[in-house]
PDB file of C-alpha atoms in Angstrom:
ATOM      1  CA  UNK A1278       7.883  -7.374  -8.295  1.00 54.00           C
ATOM      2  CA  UNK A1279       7.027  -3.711  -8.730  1.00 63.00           C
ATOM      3  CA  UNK A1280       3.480  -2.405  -8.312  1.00 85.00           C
ATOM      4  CA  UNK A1281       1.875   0.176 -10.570  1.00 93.00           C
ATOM      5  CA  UNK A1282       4.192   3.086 -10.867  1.00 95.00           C
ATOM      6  CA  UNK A1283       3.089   6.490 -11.869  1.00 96.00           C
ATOM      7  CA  UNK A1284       5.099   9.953 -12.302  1.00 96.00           C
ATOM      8  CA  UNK A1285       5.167  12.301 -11.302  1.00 97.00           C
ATOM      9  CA  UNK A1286       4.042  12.104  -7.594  1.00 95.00           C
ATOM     10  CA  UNK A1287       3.181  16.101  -7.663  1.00 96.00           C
ATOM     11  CA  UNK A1288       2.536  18.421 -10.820  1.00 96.00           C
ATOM     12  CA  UNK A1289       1.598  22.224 -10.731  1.00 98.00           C
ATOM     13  CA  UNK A1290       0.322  23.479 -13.788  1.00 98.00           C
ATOM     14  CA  UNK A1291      -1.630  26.604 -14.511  1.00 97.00           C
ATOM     15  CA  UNK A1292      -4.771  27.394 -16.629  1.00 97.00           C
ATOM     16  CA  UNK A1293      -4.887  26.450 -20.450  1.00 97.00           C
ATOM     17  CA  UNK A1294      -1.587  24.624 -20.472  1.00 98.00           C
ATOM     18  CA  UNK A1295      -0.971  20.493 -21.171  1.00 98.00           C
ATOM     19  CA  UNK A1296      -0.251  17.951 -19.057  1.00 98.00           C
ATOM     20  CA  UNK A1297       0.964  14.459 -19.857  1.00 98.00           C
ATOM     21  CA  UNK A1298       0.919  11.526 -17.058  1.00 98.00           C
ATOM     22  CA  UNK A1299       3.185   8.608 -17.071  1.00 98.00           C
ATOM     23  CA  UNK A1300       1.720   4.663 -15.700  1.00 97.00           C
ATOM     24  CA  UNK A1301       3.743   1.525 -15.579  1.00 96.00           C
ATOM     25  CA  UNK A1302       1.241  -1.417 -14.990  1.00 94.00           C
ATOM     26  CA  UNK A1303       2.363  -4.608 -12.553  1.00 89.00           C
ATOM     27  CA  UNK A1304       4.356  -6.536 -14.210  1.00 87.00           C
ATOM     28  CA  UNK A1305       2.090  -9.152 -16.431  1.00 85.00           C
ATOM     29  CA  UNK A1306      -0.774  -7.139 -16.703  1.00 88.00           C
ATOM     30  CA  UNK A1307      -1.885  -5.658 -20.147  1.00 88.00           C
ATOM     31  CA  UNK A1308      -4.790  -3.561 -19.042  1.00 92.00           C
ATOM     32  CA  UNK A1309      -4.867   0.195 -17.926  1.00 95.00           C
ATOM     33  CA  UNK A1310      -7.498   2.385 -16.576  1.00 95.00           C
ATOM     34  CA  UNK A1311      -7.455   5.662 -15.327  1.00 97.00           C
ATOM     35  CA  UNK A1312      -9.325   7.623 -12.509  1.00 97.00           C
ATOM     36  CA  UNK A1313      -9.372  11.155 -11.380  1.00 98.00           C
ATOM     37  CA  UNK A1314     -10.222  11.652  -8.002  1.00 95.00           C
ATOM     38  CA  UNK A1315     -11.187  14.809  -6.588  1.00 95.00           C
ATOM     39  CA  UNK A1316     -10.570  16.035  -2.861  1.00 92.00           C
ATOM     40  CA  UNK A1317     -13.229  14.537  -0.829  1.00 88.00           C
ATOM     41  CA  UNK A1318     -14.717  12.440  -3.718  1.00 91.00           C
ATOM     42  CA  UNK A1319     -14.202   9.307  -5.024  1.00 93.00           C
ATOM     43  CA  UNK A1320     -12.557   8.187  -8.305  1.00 95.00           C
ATOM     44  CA  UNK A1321     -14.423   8.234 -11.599  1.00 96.00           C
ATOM     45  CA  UNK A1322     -13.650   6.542 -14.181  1.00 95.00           C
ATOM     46  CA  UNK A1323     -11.668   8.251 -17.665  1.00 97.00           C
ATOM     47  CA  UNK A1324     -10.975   5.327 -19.654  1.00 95.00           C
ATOM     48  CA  UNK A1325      -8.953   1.953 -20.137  1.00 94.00           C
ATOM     49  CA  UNK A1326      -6.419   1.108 -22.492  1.00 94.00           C
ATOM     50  CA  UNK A1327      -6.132  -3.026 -23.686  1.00 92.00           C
ATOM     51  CA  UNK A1328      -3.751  -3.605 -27.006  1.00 92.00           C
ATOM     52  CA  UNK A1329      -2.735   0.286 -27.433  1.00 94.00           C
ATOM     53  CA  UNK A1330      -6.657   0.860 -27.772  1.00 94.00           C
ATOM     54  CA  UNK A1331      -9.446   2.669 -25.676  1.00 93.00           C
ATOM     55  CA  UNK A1332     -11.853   0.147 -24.846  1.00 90.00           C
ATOM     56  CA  UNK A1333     -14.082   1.855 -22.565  1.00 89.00           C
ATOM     57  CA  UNK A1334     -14.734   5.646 -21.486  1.00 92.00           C
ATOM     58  CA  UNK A1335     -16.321   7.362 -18.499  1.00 92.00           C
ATOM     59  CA  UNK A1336     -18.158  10.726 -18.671  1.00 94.00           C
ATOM     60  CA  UNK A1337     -14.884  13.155 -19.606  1.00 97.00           C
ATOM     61  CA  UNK A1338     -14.623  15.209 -22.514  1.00 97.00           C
ATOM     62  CA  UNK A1339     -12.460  15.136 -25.195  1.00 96.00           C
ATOM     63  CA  UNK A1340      -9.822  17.249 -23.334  1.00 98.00           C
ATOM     64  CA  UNK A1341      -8.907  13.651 -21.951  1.00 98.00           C
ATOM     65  CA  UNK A1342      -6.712  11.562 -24.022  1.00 97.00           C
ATOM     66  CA  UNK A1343      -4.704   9.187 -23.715  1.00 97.00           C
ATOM     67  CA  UNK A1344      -2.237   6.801 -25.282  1.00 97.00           C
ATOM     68  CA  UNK A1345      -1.131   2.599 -24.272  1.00 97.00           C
ATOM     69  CA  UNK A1346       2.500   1.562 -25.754  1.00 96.00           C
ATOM     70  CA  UNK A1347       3.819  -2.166 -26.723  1.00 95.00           C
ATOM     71  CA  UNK A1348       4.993  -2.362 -23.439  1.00 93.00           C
ATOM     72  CA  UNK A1349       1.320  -1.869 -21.825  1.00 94.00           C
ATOM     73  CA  UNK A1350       2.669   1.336 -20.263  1.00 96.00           C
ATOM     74  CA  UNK A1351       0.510   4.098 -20.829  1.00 97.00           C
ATOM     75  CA  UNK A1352       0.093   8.170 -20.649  1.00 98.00           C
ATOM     76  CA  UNK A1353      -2.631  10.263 -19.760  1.00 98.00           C
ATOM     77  CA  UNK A1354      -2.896  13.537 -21.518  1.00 98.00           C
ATOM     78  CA  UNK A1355      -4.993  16.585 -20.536  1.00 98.00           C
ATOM     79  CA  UNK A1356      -5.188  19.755 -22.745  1.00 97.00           C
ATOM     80  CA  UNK A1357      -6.742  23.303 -21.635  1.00 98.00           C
ATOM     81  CA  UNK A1358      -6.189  22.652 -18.048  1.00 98.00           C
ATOM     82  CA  UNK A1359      -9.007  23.782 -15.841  1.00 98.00           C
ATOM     83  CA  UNK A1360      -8.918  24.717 -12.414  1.00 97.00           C
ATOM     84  CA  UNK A1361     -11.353  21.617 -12.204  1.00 97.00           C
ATOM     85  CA  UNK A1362      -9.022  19.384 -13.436  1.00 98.00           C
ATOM     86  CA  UNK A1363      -7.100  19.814 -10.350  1.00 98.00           C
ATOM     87  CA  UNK A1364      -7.404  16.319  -8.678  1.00 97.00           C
ATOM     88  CA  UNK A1365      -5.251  12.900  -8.041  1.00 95.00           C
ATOM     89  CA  UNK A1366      -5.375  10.846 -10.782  1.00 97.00           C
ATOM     90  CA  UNK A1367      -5.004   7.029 -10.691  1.00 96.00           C
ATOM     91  CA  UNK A1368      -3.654   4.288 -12.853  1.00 96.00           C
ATOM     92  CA  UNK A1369      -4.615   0.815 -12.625  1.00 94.00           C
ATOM     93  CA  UNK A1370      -3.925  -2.428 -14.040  1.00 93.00           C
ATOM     94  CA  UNK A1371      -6.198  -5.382 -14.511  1.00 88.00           C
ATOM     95  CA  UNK A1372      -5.453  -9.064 -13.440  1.00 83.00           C
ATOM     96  CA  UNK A1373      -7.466 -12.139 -14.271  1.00 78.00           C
ATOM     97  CA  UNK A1374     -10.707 -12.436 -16.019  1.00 74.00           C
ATOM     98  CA  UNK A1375     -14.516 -12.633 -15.307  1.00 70.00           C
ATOM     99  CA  UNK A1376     -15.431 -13.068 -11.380  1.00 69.00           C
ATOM    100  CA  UNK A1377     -11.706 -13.289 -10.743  1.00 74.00           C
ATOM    101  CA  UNK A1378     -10.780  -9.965 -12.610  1.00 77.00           C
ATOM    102  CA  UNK A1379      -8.817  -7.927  -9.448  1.00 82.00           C
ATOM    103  CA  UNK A1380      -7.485  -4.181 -10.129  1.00 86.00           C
ATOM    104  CA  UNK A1381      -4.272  -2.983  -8.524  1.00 90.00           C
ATOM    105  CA  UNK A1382      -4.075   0.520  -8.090  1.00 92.00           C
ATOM    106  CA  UNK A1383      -0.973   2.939  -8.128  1.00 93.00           C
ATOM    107  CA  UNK A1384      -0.142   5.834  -5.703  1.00 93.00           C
ATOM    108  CA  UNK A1385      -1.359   8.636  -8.213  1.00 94.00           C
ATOM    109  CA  UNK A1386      -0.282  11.586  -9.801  1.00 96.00           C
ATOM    110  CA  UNK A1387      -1.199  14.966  -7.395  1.00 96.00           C
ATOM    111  CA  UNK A1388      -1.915  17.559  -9.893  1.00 98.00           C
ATOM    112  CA  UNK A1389      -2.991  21.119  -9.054  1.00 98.00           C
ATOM    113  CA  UNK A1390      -4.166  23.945 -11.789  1.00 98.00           C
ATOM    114  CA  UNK A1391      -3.352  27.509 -10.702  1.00 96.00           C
TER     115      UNK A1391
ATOM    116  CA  UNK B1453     -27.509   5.067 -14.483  1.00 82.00           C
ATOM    117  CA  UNK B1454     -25.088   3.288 -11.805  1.00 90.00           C
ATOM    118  CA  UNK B1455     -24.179   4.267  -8.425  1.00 94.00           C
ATOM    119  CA  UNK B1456     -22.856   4.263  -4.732  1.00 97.00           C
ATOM    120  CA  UNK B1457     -23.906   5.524  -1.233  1.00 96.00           C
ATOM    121  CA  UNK B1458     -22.291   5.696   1.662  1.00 95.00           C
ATOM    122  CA  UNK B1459     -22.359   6.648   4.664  1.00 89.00           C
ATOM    123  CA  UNK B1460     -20.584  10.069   5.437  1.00 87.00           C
ATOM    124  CA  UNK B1461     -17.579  10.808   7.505  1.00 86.00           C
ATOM    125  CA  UNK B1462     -15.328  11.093   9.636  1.00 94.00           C
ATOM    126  CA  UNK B1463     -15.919   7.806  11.739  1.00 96.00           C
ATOM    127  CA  UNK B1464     -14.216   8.460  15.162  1.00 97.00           C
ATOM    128  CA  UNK B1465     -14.006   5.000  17.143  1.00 97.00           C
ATOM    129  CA  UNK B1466     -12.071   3.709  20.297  1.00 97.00           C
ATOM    130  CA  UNK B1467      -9.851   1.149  19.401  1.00 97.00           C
ATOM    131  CA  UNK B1468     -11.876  -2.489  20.061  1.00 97.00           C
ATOM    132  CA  UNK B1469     -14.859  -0.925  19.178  1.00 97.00           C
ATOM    133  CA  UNK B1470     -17.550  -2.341  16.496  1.00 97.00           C
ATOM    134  CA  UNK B1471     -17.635  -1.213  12.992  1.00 97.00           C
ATOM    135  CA  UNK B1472     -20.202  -0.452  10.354  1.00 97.00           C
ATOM    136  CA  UNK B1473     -20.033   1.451   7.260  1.00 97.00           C
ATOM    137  CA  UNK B1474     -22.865   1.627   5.518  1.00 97.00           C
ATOM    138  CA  UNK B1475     -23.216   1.428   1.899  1.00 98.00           C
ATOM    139  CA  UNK B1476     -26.495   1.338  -0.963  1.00 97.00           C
ATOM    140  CA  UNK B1477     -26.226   1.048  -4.567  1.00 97.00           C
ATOM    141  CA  UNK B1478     -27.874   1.778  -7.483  1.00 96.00           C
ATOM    142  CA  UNK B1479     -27.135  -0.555 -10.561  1.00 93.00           C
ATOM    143  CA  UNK B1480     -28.988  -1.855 -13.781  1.00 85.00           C
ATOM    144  CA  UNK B1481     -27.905  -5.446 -13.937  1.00 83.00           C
ATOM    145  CA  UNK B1482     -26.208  -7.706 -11.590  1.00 85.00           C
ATOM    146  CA  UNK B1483     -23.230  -5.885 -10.501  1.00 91.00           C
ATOM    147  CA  UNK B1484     -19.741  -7.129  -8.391  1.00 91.00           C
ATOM    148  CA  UNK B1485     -19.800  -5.176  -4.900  1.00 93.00           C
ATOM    149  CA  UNK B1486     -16.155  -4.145  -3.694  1.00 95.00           C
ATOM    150  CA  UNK B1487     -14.543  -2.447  -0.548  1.00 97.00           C
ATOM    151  CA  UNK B1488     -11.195  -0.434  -1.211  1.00 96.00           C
ATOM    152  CA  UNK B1489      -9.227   1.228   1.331  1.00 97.00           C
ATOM    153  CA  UNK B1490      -7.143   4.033   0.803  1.00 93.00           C
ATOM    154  CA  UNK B1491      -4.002   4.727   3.461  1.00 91.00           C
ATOM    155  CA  UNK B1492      -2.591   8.174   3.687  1.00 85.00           C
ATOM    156  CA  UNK B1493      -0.190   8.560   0.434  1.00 80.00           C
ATOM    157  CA  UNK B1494      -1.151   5.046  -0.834  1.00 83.00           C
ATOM    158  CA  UNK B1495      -3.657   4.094  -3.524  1.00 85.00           C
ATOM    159  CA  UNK B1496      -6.323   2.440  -3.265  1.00 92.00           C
ATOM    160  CA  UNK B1497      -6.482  -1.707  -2.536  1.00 93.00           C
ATOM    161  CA  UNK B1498      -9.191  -4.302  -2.675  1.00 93.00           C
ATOM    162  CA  UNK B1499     -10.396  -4.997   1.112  1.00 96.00           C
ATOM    163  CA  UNK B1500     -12.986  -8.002   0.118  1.00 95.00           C
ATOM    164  CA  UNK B1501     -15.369  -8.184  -3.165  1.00 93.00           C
ATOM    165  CA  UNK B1502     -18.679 -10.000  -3.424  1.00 93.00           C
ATOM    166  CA  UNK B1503     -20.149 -11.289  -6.782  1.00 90.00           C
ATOM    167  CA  UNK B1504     -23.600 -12.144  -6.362  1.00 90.00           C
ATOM    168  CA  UNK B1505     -26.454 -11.923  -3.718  1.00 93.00           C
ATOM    169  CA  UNK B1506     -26.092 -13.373  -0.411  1.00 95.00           C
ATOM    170  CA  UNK B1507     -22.302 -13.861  -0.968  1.00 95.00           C
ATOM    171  CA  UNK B1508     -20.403 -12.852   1.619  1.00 97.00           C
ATOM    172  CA  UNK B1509     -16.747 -11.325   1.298  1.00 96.00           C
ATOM    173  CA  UNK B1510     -14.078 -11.333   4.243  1.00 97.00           C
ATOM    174  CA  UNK B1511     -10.990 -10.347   4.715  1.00 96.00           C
ATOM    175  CA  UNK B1512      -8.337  -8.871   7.600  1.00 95.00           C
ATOM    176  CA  UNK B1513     -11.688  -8.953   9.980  1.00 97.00           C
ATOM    177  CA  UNK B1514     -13.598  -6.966   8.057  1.00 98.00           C
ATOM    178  CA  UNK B1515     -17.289  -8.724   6.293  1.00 98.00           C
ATOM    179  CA  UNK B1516     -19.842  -7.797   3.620  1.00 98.00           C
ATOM    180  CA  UNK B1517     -22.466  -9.405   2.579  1.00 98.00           C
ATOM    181  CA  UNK B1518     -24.369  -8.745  -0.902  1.00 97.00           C
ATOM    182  CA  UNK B1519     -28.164  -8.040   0.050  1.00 96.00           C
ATOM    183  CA  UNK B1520     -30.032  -7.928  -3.365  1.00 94.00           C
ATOM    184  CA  UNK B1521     -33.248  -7.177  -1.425  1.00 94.00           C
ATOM    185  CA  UNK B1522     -31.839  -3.697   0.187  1.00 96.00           C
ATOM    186  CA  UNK B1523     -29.324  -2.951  -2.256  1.00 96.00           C
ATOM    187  CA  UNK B1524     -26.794  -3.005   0.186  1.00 97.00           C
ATOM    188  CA  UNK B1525     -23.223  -3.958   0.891  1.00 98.00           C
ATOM    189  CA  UNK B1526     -22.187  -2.893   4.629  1.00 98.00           C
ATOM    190  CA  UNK B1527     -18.723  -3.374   5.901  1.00 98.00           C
ATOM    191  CA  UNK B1528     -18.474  -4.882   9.125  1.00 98.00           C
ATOM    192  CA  UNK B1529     -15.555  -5.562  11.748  1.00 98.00           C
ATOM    193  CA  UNK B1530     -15.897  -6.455  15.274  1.00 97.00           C
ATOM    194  CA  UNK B1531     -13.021  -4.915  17.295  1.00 96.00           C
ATOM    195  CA  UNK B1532     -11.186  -1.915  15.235  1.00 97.00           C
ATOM    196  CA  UNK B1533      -7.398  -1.196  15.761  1.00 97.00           C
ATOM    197  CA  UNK B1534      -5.461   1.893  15.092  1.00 96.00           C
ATOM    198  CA  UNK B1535      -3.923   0.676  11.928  1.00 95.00           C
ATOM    199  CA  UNK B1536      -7.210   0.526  10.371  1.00 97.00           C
ATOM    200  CA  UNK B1537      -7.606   4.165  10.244  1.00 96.00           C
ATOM    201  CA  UNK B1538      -7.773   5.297   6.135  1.00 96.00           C
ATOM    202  CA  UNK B1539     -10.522   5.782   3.708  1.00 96.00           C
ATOM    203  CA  UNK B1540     -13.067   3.041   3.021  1.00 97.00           C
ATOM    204  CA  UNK B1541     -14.477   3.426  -0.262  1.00 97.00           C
ATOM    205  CA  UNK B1542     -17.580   1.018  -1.407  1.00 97.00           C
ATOM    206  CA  UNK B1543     -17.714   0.267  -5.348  1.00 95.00           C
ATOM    207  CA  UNK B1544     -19.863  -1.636  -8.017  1.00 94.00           C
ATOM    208  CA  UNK B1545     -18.700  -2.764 -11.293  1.00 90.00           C
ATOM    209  CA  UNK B1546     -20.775  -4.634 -14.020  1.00 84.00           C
ATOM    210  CA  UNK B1547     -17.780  -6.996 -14.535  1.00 69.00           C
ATOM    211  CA  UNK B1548     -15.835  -8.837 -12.121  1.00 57.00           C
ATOM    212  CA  UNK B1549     -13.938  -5.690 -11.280  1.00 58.00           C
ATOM    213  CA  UNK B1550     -11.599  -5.469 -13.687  1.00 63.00           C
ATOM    214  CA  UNK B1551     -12.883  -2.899 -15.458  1.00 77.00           C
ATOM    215  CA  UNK B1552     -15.155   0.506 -14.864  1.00 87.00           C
ATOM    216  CA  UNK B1553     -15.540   0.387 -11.194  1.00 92.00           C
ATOM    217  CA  UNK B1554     -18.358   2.841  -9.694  1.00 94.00           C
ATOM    218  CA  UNK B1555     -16.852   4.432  -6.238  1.00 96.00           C
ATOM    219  CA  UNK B1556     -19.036   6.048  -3.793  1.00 96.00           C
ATOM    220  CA  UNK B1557     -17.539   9.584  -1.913  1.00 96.00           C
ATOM    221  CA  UNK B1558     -15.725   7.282   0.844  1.00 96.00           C
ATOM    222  CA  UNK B1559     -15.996   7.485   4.515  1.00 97.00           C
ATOM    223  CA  UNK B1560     -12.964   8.524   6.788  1.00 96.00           C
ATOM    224  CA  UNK B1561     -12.510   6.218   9.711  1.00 97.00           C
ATOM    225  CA  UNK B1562      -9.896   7.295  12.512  1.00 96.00           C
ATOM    226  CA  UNK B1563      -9.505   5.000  15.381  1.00 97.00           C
ATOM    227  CA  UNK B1564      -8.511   6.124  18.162  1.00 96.00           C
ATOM    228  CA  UNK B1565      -6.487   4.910  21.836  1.00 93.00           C
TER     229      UNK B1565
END
């Protein structure tokens, strides 16, 4: 049974351009979220994706989209890159519900502006 | 608003030694209280969880315990190895973790011969 997948693994863009990440969720799982985590810091919350809509959205602006498909896969998209924007970002997908809700967490996406 | 504190890094401990990571939180509500650990090139995974005062998650050796009165969540384990050298990061969430998860800045540990 595969995990959470992401790609790419690494990504160099440079100021002002787009960028469009790629998350598979464990198989049987129909909920995304997304995280960027900066060097040294820990992850904050973007948003999550449930039935190909946003359901709930951290403190990013609207440079942050995003997108879920029928398949629960789902893409991350950044416009007007900013050197701040340079970070890993994580996918993860949501088992169970209430108490017993458990998140599994891909390997991330290593993204650096120039 | 919510959030987490803990403790900064890097831990440097002898291999068999005690652990303790500590960790506060700020949260309106009755939140879930989670330990992730990050490994070199891996993402994150769920160490042990807690969902209400006084409970007490475990797992692999390592213990918190949910202390309304201090706001606190400190992980424990009694006799380190190498292999537990990562990133420990403590985290709240409103829900039962499934969804937005609160992460504090995360404390290095390196354990050493």
């Amino acid at each position: 049974d595969a995990g959470v997948t992401q790609s790419p693994t690494h990504l160099i863009k440079t100021r002002g351009q787009q960028v469009t990440l790629r998350c598979s969720p464990k198989s049987g799982h129909d909920t995304v979220s997304w995280y960027q985590q900066a060097l040294g810091q820990g992850p904050q919350f973007i948003f999550q994706y449930y039935e190909e809509e946003e359901r709930q959205r951290g403190n990013f602006p609207d440079r942050f989209s995003g997108h879920q498909f029928p398949n629960y896969s789902s893409e991350l998209n950044v416009n007007a890159l900013l050197l701040g924007d340079s970070a890993l970002y994580l996918c993860a997908s949501r088992y169970g519900t209430g108490k017993n809700e458990k998140l599994f967490f891909g390997s991330g996406t290593q993204l650096s502006v120039l | 608003g919510n959030s987490v504190t803990q403790m900064e890094g890097p831990v440097t401990l002898s291999e068999e030694a005690f652990l303790t990571i500590n960790c506060t939180y700020t949260a309106t509500g009755y939140p879930s209280l989670f330990w992730y650990v990050q490994y070199p090139g891996e993402g994150l995974q769920l160490l042990l969880k807690a969902t209400k005062a006084d409970d007490k998650g475990s797992n692999k050796g390592f213990e918190a315990t949910y202390r309304k009165e201090t706001t606190s969540f400190h992980l424990e384990k009694g006799s380190v190895q190498v292999s537990d050298s990562a990133v420990y990061f403590c985290a709240l969430s409103l829900t039962g973790g499934g969804n937005k998860l609160t992460f504090g800045t995360g404390t290095q540990l390196k354990v050493e011969l």
